[in-house]
PDB file of N, CA and C in Angstrom:
ATOM      1  N   UNK A   1      79.667 -90.676  36.130  1.00 41.00           N
ATOM      2  CA  UNK A   1      78.473 -91.484  36.246  1.00 41.00           C
ATOM      3  C   UNK A   1      77.311 -90.614  36.696  1.00 41.00           C
ATOM      4  N   UNK A   2      76.616 -90.064  35.756  1.00 45.00           N
ATOM      5  CA  UNK A   2      75.486 -89.187  36.053  1.00 45.00           C
ATOM      6  C   UNK A   2      74.232 -90.020  36.279  1.00 45.00           C
ATOM      7  N   UNK A   3      73.508 -89.702  37.345  1.00 50.00           N
ATOM      8  CA  UNK A   3      72.229 -90.369  37.606  1.00 50.00           C
ATOM      9  C   UNK A   3      71.123 -89.352  37.417  1.00 50.00           C
ATOM     10  N   UNK A   4      70.136 -89.710  36.621  1.00 50.00           N
ATOM     11  CA  UNK A   4      68.994 -88.826  36.434  1.00 50.00           C
ATOM     12  C   UNK A   4      68.042 -88.987  37.600  1.00 50.00           C
ATOM     13  N   UNK A   5      67.660 -87.859  38.179  1.00 48.00           N
ATOM     14  CA  UNK A   5      66.753 -87.864  39.317  1.00 48.00           C
ATOM     15  C   UNK A   5      65.456 -87.171  38.941  1.00 48.00           C
ATOM     16  N   UNK A   6      64.477 -87.370  39.760  1.00 54.00           N
ATOM     17  CA  UNK A   6      63.246 -86.618  39.605  1.00 54.00           C
ATOM     18  C   UNK A   6      62.220 -87.261  38.706  1.00 54.00           C
ATOM     19  N   UNK A   7      62.168 -88.570  38.652  1.00 50.00           N
ATOM     20  CA  UNK A   7      61.113 -89.220  37.900  1.00 50.00           C
ATOM     21  C   UNK A   7      59.770 -88.836  38.498  1.00 50.00           C
ATOM     22  N   UNK A   8      58.777 -88.710  37.656  1.00 55.00           N
ATOM     23  CA  UNK A   8      57.483 -88.241  38.127  1.00 55.00           C
ATOM     24  C   UNK A   8      56.405 -89.243  37.750  1.00 55.00           C
ATOM     25  N   UNK A   9      55.485 -89.475  38.642  1.00 52.00           N
ATOM     26  CA  UNK A   9      54.365 -90.367  38.394  1.00 52.00           C
ATOM     27  C   UNK A   9      53.133 -89.545  38.073  1.00 52.00           C
ATOM     28  N   UNK A  10      52.199 -90.150  37.405  1.00 54.00           N
ATOM     29  CA  UNK A  10      50.935 -89.476  37.147  1.00 54.00           C
ATOM     30  C   UNK A  10      49.825 -90.508  37.122  1.00 54.00           C
ATOM     31  N   UNK A  11      48.618 -90.071  37.428  1.00 51.00           N
ATOM     32  CA  UNK A  11      47.490 -90.985  37.520  1.00 51.00           C
ATOM     33  C   UNK A  11      46.902 -91.354  36.164  1.00 51.00           C
ATOM     34  N   UNK A  12      47.497 -90.898  35.093  1.00 56.00           N
ATOM     35  CA  UNK A  12      46.939 -91.177  33.773  1.00 56.00           C
ATOM     36  C   UNK A  12      47.542 -92.435  33.158  1.00 56.00           C
ATOM     37  N   UNK A  13      48.273 -93.212  33.923  1.00 53.00           N
ATOM     38  CA  UNK A  13      48.911 -94.416  33.406  1.00 53.00           C
ATOM     39  C   UNK A  13      47.940 -95.571  33.277  1.00 53.00           C
ATOM     40  N   UNK A  14      48.460 -96.738  33.053  1.00 52.00           N
ATOM     41  CA  UNK A  14      47.663 -97.938  32.865  1.00 52.00           C
ATOM     42  C   UNK A  14      46.837 -98.218  34.119  1.00 52.00           C
ATOM     43  N   UNK A  15      45.550 -98.333  33.974  1.00 55.00           N
ATOM     44  CA  UNK A  15      44.668 -98.645  35.095  1.00 55.00           C
ATOM     45  C   UNK A  15      44.506 -97.507  36.082  1.00 55.00           C
ATOM     46  N   UNK A  16      44.972 -96.307  35.756  1.00 54.00           N
ATOM     47  CA  UNK A  16      44.829 -95.166  36.648  1.00 54.00           C
ATOM     48  C   UNK A  16      45.808 -95.134  37.798  1.00 54.00           C
ATOM     49  N   UNK A  17      46.803 -96.039  37.809  1.00 62.00           N
ATOM     50  CA  UNK A  17      47.757 -96.062  38.923  1.00 62.00           C
ATOM     51  C   UNK A  17      49.079 -95.403  38.594  1.00 62.00           C
ATOM     52  N   UNK A  18      49.268 -94.942  37.384  1.00 68.00           N
ATOM     53  CA  UNK A  18      50.458 -94.185  37.053  1.00 68.00           C
ATOM     54  C   UNK A  18      51.430 -94.914  36.149  1.00 68.00           C
ATOM     55  N   UNK A  19      52.239 -94.140  35.480  1.00 71.00           N
ATOM     56  CA  UNK A  19      53.214 -94.672  34.524  1.00 71.00           C
ATOM     57  C   UNK A  19      54.299 -95.468  35.237  1.00 71.00           C
ATOM     58  N   UNK A  20      54.805 -94.965  36.364  1.00 73.00           N
ATOM     59  CA  UNK A  20      55.870 -95.691  37.074  1.00 73.00           C
ATOM     60  C   UNK A  20      55.378 -97.039  37.575  1.00 73.00           C
ATOM     61  N   UNK A  21      54.137 -97.112  38.035  1.00 74.00           N
ATOM     62  CA  UNK A  21      53.576 -98.389  38.485  1.00 74.00           C
ATOM     63  C   UNK A  21      53.462 -99.353  37.303  1.00 74.00           C
ATOM     64  N   UNK A  22      53.024 -98.853  36.158  1.00 76.00           N
ATOM     65  CA  UNK A  22      52.879 -99.695  34.969  1.00 76.00           C
ATOM     66  C   UNK A  22      54.226-100.246  34.512  1.00 76.00           C
ATOM     67  N   UNK A  23      55.282 -99.470  34.690  1.00 78.00           N
ATOM     68  CA  UNK A  23      56.630 -99.896  34.287  1.00 78.00           C
ATOM     69  C   UNK A  23      57.407-100.544  35.428  1.00 78.00           C
ATOM     70  N   UNK A  24      56.761-100.709  36.587  1.00 78.00           N
ATOM     71  CA  UNK A  24      57.376-101.304  37.778  1.00 78.00           C
ATOM     72  C   UNK A  24      58.626-100.538  38.216  1.00 78.00           C
ATOM     73  N   UNK A  25      58.535 -99.212  38.202  1.00 75.00           N
ATOM     74  CA  UNK A  25      59.663 -98.357  38.575  1.00 75.00           C
ATOM     75  C   UNK A  25      59.402 -97.546  39.845  1.00 75.00           C
ATOM     76  N   UNK A  26      58.374 -97.870  40.598  1.00 75.00           N
ATOM     77  CA  UNK A  26      58.042 -97.077  41.780  1.00 75.00           C
ATOM     78  C   UNK A  26      59.128 -97.116  42.854  1.00 75.00           C
ATOM     79  N   UNK A  27      59.964 -98.143  42.849  1.00 76.00           N
ATOM     80  CA  UNK A  27      61.041 -98.250  43.841  1.00 76.00           C
ATOM     81  C   UNK A  27      62.413 -98.037  43.222  1.00 76.00           C
ATOM     82  N   UNK A  28      62.472 -97.410  42.073  1.00 77.00           N
ATOM     83  CA  UNK A  28      63.746 -97.181  41.394  1.00 77.00           C
ATOM     84  C   UNK A  28      64.642 -96.307  42.272  1.00 77.00           C
ATOM     85  N   UNK A  29      65.935 -96.646  42.417  1.00 76.00           N
ATOM     86  CA  UNK A  29      66.824 -95.882  43.303  1.00 76.00           C
ATOM     87  C   UNK A  29      67.018 -94.425  42.896  1.00 76.00           C
ATOM     88  N   UNK A  30      66.766 -94.083  41.644  1.00 76.00           N
ATOM     89  CA  UNK A  30      66.935 -92.706  41.201  1.00 76.00           C
ATOM     90  C   UNK A  30      65.669 -91.871  41.384  1.00 76.00           C
ATOM     91  N   UNK A  31      64.629 -92.464  41.913  1.00 78.00           N
ATOM     92  CA  UNK A  31      63.372 -91.751  42.098  1.00 78.00           C
ATOM     93  C   UNK A  31      63.491 -90.791  43.272  1.00 78.00           C
ATOM     94  N   UNK A  32      63.429 -89.520  42.975  1.00 79.00           N
ATOM     95  CA  UNK A  32      63.561 -88.484  43.998  1.00 79.00           C
ATOM     96  C   UNK A  32      62.235 -88.240  44.705  1.00 79.00           C
ATOM     97  N   UNK A  33      61.172 -88.194  43.931  1.00 80.00           N
ATOM     98  CA  UNK A  33      59.842 -87.950  44.496  1.00 80.00           C
ATOM     99  C   UNK A  33      58.794 -88.474  43.532  1.00 80.00           C
ATOM    100  N   UNK A  34      57.646 -88.760  44.073  1.00 77.00           N
ATOM    101  CA  UNK A  34      56.509 -89.165  43.266  1.00 77.00           C
ATOM    102  C   UNK A  34      55.415 -88.131  43.455  1.00 77.00           C
ATOM    103  N   UNK A  35      54.859 -87.672  42.366  1.00 78.00           N
ATOM    104  CA  UNK A  35      53.782 -86.697  42.426  1.00 78.00           C
ATOM    105  C   UNK A  35      52.501 -87.385  41.980  1.00 78.00           C
ATOM    106  N   UNK A  36      51.527 -87.407  42.866  1.00 77.00           N
ATOM    107  CA  UNK A  36      50.234 -87.985  42.552  1.00 77.00           C
ATOM    108  C   UNK A  36      49.247 -86.845  42.335  1.00 77.00           C
ATOM    109  N   UNK A  37      48.640 -86.815  41.165  1.00 79.00           N
ATOM    110  CA  UNK A  37      47.639 -85.802  40.870  1.00 79.00           C
ATOM    111  C   UNK A  37      46.259 -86.405  41.071  1.00 79.00           C
ATOM    112  N   UNK A  38      45.306 -85.588  41.470  1.00 82.00           N
ATOM    113  CA  UNK A  38      43.979 -86.092  41.787  1.00 82.00           C
ATOM    114  C   UNK A  38      42.919 -85.641  40.794  1.00 82.00           C
ATOM    115  N   UNK A  39      43.354 -85.215  39.613  1.00 81.00           N
ATOM    116  CA  UNK A  39      42.411 -84.833  38.564  1.00 81.00           C
ATOM    117  C   UNK A  39      41.903 -86.073  37.859  1.00 81.00           C
ATOM    118  N   UNK A  40      41.389 -85.917  36.701  1.00 76.00           N
ATOM    119  CA  UNK A  40      40.839 -86.933  35.807  1.00 76.00           C
ATOM    120  C   UNK A  40      40.577 -88.300  36.435  1.00 76.00           C
ATOM    121  N   UNK A  41      41.596 -89.120  36.669  1.00 73.00           N
ATOM    122  CA  UNK A  41      41.389 -90.494  37.136  1.00 73.00           C
ATOM    123  C   UNK A  41      40.740 -90.553  38.515  1.00 73.00           C
ATOM    124  N   UNK A  42      41.095 -89.630  39.404  1.00 79.00           N
ATOM    125  CA  UNK A  42      40.527 -89.640  40.753  1.00 79.00           C
ATOM    126  C   UNK A  42      39.244 -88.819  40.842  1.00 79.00           C
ATOM    127  N   UNK A  43      38.948 -88.049  39.816  1.00 81.00           N
ATOM    128  CA  UNK A  43      37.709 -87.273  39.788  1.00 81.00           C
ATOM    129  C   UNK A  43      37.667 -86.127  40.775  1.00 81.00           C
ATOM    130  N   UNK A  44      38.803 -85.549  41.065  1.00 85.00           N
ATOM    131  CA  UNK A  44      38.857 -84.462  42.045  1.00 85.00           C
ATOM    132  C   UNK A  44      39.874 -83.423  41.565  1.00 85.00           C
ATOM    133  N   UNK A  45      40.504 -82.726  42.483  1.00 85.00           N
ATOM    134  CA  UNK A  45      41.523 -81.736  42.148  1.00 85.00           C
ATOM    135  C   UNK A  45      42.630 -81.794  43.190  1.00 85.00           C
ATOM    136  N   UNK A  46      43.771 -81.214  42.864  1.00 83.00           N
ATOM    137  CA  UNK A  46      44.894 -81.178  43.795  1.00 83.00           C
ATOM    138  C   UNK A  46      45.949 -82.214  43.463  1.00 83.00           C
ATOM    139  N   UNK A  47      46.981 -82.260  44.287  1.00 82.00           N
ATOM    140  CA  UNK A  47      48.092 -83.190  44.098  1.00 82.00           C
ATOM    141  C   UNK A  47      48.860 -83.315  45.409  1.00 82.00           C
ATOM    142  N   UNK A  48      49.725 -84.305  45.477  1.00 81.00           N
ATOM    143  CA  UNK A  48      50.579 -84.512  46.641  1.00 81.00           C
ATOM    144  C   UNK A  48      51.956 -84.966  46.162  1.00 81.00           C
ATOM    145  N   UNK A  49      52.983 -84.546  46.876  1.00 83.00           N
ATOM    146  CA  UNK A  49      54.357 -84.977  46.594  1.00 83.00           C
ATOM    147  C   UNK A  49      54.775 -85.926  47.705  1.00 83.00           C
ATOM    148  N   UNK A  50      55.169 -87.136  47.327  1.00 81.00           N
ATOM    149  CA  UNK A  50      55.664 -88.125  48.295  1.00 81.00           C
ATOM    150  C   UNK A  50      57.151 -88.321  48.049  1.00 81.00           C
ATOM    151  N   UNK A  51      57.945 -88.232  49.109  1.00 83.00           N
ATOM    152  CA  UNK A  51      59.387 -88.402  48.946  1.00 83.00           C
ATOM    153  C   UNK A  51      59.955 -89.155  50.135  1.00 83.00           C
ATOM    154  N   UNK A  52      61.031 -89.882  49.881  1.00 78.00           N
ATOM    155  CA  UNK A  52      61.713 -90.592  50.962  1.00 78.00           C
ATOM    156  C   UNK A  52      62.966 -89.846  51.402  1.00 78.00           C
ATOM    157  N   UNK A  53      63.350 -88.836  50.666  1.00 81.00           N
ATOM    158  CA  UNK A  53      64.539 -88.054  50.973  1.00 81.00           C
ATOM    159  C   UNK A  53      64.238 -86.994  52.033  1.00 81.00           C
ATOM    160  N   UNK A  54      64.953 -87.029  53.133  1.00 87.00           N
ATOM    161  CA  UNK A  54      64.783 -85.998  54.159  1.00 87.00           C
ATOM    162  C   UNK A  54      65.225 -84.632  53.647  1.00 87.00           C
ATOM    163  N   UNK A  55      66.193 -84.616  52.726  1.00 86.00           N
ATOM    164  CA  UNK A  55      66.668 -83.346  52.167  1.00 86.00           C
ATOM    165  C   UNK A  55      65.542 -82.669  51.393  1.00 86.00           C
ATOM    166  N   UNK A  56      64.864 -83.411  50.536  1.00 85.00           N
ATOM    167  CA  UNK A  56      63.765 -82.841  49.764  1.00 85.00           C
ATOM    168  C   UNK A  56      62.602 -82.462  50.670  1.00 85.00           C
ATOM    169  N   UNK A  57      62.275 -83.323  51.622  1.00 87.00           N
ATOM    170  CA  UNK A  57      61.184 -83.032  52.550  1.00 87.00           C
ATOM    171  C   UNK A  57      61.470 -81.749  53.332  1.00 87.00           C
ATOM    172  N   UNK A  58      62.667 -81.622  53.860  1.00 90.00           N
ATOM    173  CA  UNK A  58      63.036 -80.410  54.605  1.00 90.00           C
ATOM    174  C   UNK A  58      63.009 -79.176  53.714  1.00 90.00           C
ATOM    175  N   UNK A  59      63.472 -79.324  52.477  1.00 88.00           N
ATOM    176  CA  UNK A  59      63.453 -78.195  51.542  1.00 88.00           C
ATOM    177  C   UNK A  59      62.010 -77.737  51.302  1.00 88.00           C
ATOM    178  N   UNK A  60      61.126 -78.680  51.007  1.00 86.00           N
ATOM    179  CA  UNK A  60      59.730 -78.323  50.740  1.00 86.00           C
ATOM    180  C   UNK A  60      59.064 -77.702  51.965  1.00 86.00           C
ATOM    181  N   UNK A  61      59.329 -78.250  53.149  1.00 85.00           N
ATOM    182  CA  UNK A  61      58.726 -77.702  54.363  1.00 85.00           C
ATOM    183  C   UNK A  61      59.225 -76.292  54.669  1.00 85.00           C
ATOM    184  N   UNK A  62      60.474 -76.012  54.344  1.00 88.00           N
ATOM    185  CA  UNK A  62      61.046 -74.704  54.651  1.00 88.00           C
ATOM    186  C   UNK A  62      60.818 -73.647  53.579  1.00 88.00           C
ATOM    187  N   UNK A  63      60.768 -74.063  52.302  1.00 88.00           N
ATOM    188  CA  UNK A  63      60.674 -73.078  51.234  1.00 88.00           C
ATOM    189  C   UNK A  63      59.330 -73.076  50.497  1.00 88.00           C
ATOM    190  N   UNK A  64      58.505 -74.087  50.711  1.00 84.00           N
ATOM    191  CA  UNK A  64      57.208 -74.135  50.034  1.00 84.00           C
ATOM    192  C   UNK A  64      56.058 -74.022  51.034  1.00 84.00           C
ATOM    193  N   UNK A  65      56.360 -73.645  52.263  1.00 78.00           N
ATOM    194  CA  UNK A  65      55.336 -73.569  53.312  1.00 78.00           C
ATOM    195  C   UNK A  65      54.132 -72.704  52.918  1.00 78.00           C
ATOM    196  N   UNK A  66      54.320 -71.512  52.337  1.00 79.00           N
ATOM    197  CA  UNK A  66      53.147 -70.722  51.939  1.00 79.00           C
ATOM    198  C   UNK A  66      52.290 -71.435  50.897  1.00 79.00           C
ATOM    199  N   UNK A  67      52.949 -72.133  49.983  1.00 75.00           N
ATOM    200  CA  UNK A  67      52.217 -72.872  48.962  1.00 75.00           C
ATOM    201  C   UNK A  67      51.460 -74.041  49.578  1.00 75.00           C
ATOM    202  N   UNK A  68      52.093 -74.750  50.507  1.00 72.00           N
ATOM    203  CA  UNK A  68      51.465 -75.907  51.154  1.00 72.00           C
ATOM    204  C   UNK A  68      50.192 -75.487  51.873  1.00 72.00           C
ATOM    205  N   UNK A  69      50.268 -74.460  52.666  1.00 71.00           N
ATOM    206  CA  UNK A  69      49.124 -74.090  53.497  1.00 71.00           C
ATOM    207  C   UNK A  69      48.092 -73.239  52.765  1.00 71.00           C
ATOM    208  N   UNK A  70      48.439 -72.659  51.634  1.00 73.00           N
ATOM    209  CA  UNK A  70      47.449 -71.878  50.891  1.00 73.00           C
ATOM    210  C   UNK A  70      46.680 -72.738  49.897  1.00 73.00           C
ATOM    211  N   UNK A  71      47.105 -73.981  49.705  1.00 74.00           N
ATOM    212  CA  UNK A  71      46.446 -74.844  48.727  1.00 74.00           C
ATOM    213  C   UNK A  71      45.901 -76.127  49.352  1.00 74.00           C
ATOM    214  N   UNK A  72      45.689 -76.129  50.653  1.00 77.00           N
ATOM    215  CA  UNK A  72      45.183 -77.342  51.299  1.00 77.00           C
ATOM    216  C   UNK A  72      43.779 -77.661  50.803  1.00 77.00           C
ATOM    217  N   UNK A  73      43.468 -78.942  50.749  1.00 83.00           N
ATOM    218  CA  UNK A  73      42.179 -79.392  50.223  1.00 83.00           C
ATOM    219  C   UNK A  73      41.120 -79.464  51.319  1.00 83.00           C
ATOM    220  N   UNK A  74      39.858 -79.178  50.975  1.00 87.00           N
ATOM    221  CA  UNK A  74      38.770 -79.314  51.941  1.00 87.00           C
ATOM    222  C   UNK A  74      38.488 -80.794  52.224  1.00 87.00           C
ATOM    223  N   UNK A  75      37.836 -81.059  53.330  1.00 91.00           N
ATOM    224  CA  UNK A  75      37.570 -82.426  53.775  1.00 91.00           C
ATOM    225  C   UNK A  75      36.808 -83.248  52.732  1.00 91.00           C
ATOM    226  N   UNK A  76      35.824 -82.652  52.061  1.00 90.00           N
ATOM    227  CA  UNK A  76      35.065 -83.426  51.076  1.00 90.00           C
ATOM    228  C   UNK A  76      35.942 -83.864  49.898  1.00 90.00           C
ATOM    229  N   UNK A  77      36.949 -83.088  49.549  1.00 89.00           N
ATOM    230  CA  UNK A  77      37.870 -83.490  48.483  1.00 89.00           C
ATOM    231  C   UNK A  77      38.727 -84.666  48.930  1.00 89.00           C
ATOM    232  N   UNK A  78      39.177 -84.647  50.174  1.00 89.00           N
ATOM    233  CA  UNK A  78      39.975 -85.757  50.699  1.00 89.00           C
ATOM    234  C   UNK A  78      39.164 -87.046  50.726  1.00 89.00           C
ATOM    235  N   UNK A  79      37.886 -86.948  51.077  1.00 92.00           N
ATOM    236  CA  UNK A  79      37.012 -88.121  51.085  1.00 92.00           C
ATOM    237  C   UNK A  79      36.816 -88.656  49.663  1.00 92.00           C
ATOM    238  N   UNK A  80      36.657 -87.761  48.699  1.00 91.00           N
ATOM    239  CA  UNK A  80      36.502 -88.166  47.296  1.00 91.00           C
ATOM    240  C   UNK A  80      37.752 -88.879  46.801  1.00 91.00           C
ATOM    241  N   UNK A  81      38.913 -88.352  47.125  1.00 88.00           N
ATOM    242  CA  UNK A  81      40.181 -88.949  46.698  1.00 88.00           C
ATOM    243  C   UNK A  81      40.344 -90.338  47.322  1.00 88.00           C
ATOM    244  N   UNK A  82      40.036 -90.457  48.589  1.00 90.00           N
ATOM    245  CA  UNK A  82      40.164 -91.757  49.269  1.00 90.00           C
ATOM    246  C   UNK A  82      39.243 -92.791  48.629  1.00 90.00           C
ATOM    247  N   UNK A  83      38.007 -92.424  48.365  1.00 90.00           N
ATOM    248  CA  UNK A  83      37.069 -93.351  47.725  1.00 90.00           C
ATOM    249  C   UNK A  83      37.540 -93.733  46.322  1.00 90.00           C
ATOM    250  N   UNK A  84      38.089 -92.791  45.590  1.00 87.00           N
ATOM    251  CA  UNK A  84      38.594 -93.069  44.239  1.00 87.00           C
ATOM    252  C   UNK A  84      39.731 -94.076  44.283  1.00 87.00           C
ATOM    253  N   UNK A  85      40.673 -93.879  45.202  1.00 82.00           N
ATOM    254  CA  UNK A  85      41.797 -94.806  45.314  1.00 82.00           C
ATOM    255  C   UNK A  85      41.328 -96.189  45.742  1.00 82.00           C
ATOM    256  N   UNK A  86      40.389 -96.255  46.680  1.00 87.00           N
ATOM    257  CA  UNK A  86      39.872 -97.556  47.110  1.00 87.00           C
ATOM    258  C   UNK A  86      39.198 -98.283  45.951  1.00 87.00           C
ATOM    259  N   UNK A  87      38.511 -97.544  45.110  1.00 86.00           N
ATOM    260  CA  UNK A  87      37.874 -98.135  43.942  1.00 86.00           C
ATOM    261  C   UNK A  87      38.915 -98.601  42.925  1.00 86.00           C
ATOM    262  N   UNK A  88      39.946 -97.783  42.681  1.00 79.00           N
ATOM    263  CA  UNK A  88      40.960 -98.131  41.692  1.00 79.00           C
ATOM    264  C   UNK A  88      41.781 -99.343  42.098  1.00 79.00           C
ATOM    265  N   UNK A  89      42.096 -99.480  43.386  1.00 78.00           N
ATOM    266  CA  UNK A  89      42.943-100.603  43.802  1.00 78.00           C
ATOM    267  C   UNK A  89      42.136-101.803  44.271  1.00 78.00           C
ATOM    268  N   UNK A  90      40.825-101.624  44.432  1.00 76.00           N
ATOM    269  CA  UNK A  90      39.958-102.720  44.866  1.00 76.00           C
ATOM    270  C   UNK A  90      39.519-103.590  43.700  1.00 76.00           C
ATOM    271  N   UNK A  91      38.711-104.575  44.003  1.00 68.00           N
ATOM    272  CA  UNK A  91      38.255-105.515  42.977  1.00 68.00           C
ATOM    273  C   UNK A  91      37.370-104.827  41.938  1.00 68.00           C
ATOM    274  N   UNK A  92      36.608-103.811  42.323  1.00 61.00           N
ATOM    275  CA  UNK A  92      35.754-103.121  41.352  1.00 61.00           C
ATOM    276  C   UNK A  92      36.577-102.277  40.382  1.00 61.00           C
ATOM    277  N   UNK A  93      37.794-101.913  40.752  1.00 54.00           N
ATOM    278  CA  UNK A  93      38.643-101.129  39.877  1.00 54.00           C
ATOM    279  C   UNK A  93      39.252-101.930  38.747  1.00 54.00           C
ATOM    280  N   UNK A  94      39.221-103.260  38.851  1.00 54.00           N
ATOM    281  CA  UNK A  94      39.788-104.112  37.818  1.00 54.00           C
ATOM    282  C   UNK A  94      38.796-104.410  36.711  1.00 54.00           C
ATOM    283  N   UNK A  95      37.528-104.048  36.902  1.00 51.00           N
ATOM    284  CA  UNK A  95      36.495-104.347  35.895  1.00 51.00           C
ATOM    285  C   UNK A  95      36.549-103.380  34.745  1.00 51.00           C
TER     286      UNK A  95
END
């Protein structure tokens, strides 16, 4: 009984919230991590990996530390991303 892991989300899905959200698969038990990109739909740059697995989180913290800290986003980018998400999930994002 093989289970496929590692489904990936992207912001280019229906309504800018991602393919997994459009297919109602965001809570699928085989979902290892969700990757949110901040290009095109969010109007910025960068990405984030969200995971519920402590194994994956520990792996990334221990083996991707140089990548994490060398690619951190400036404050103005974080503000842009937050405003984009608020617009996409708010009432103005449905228009």
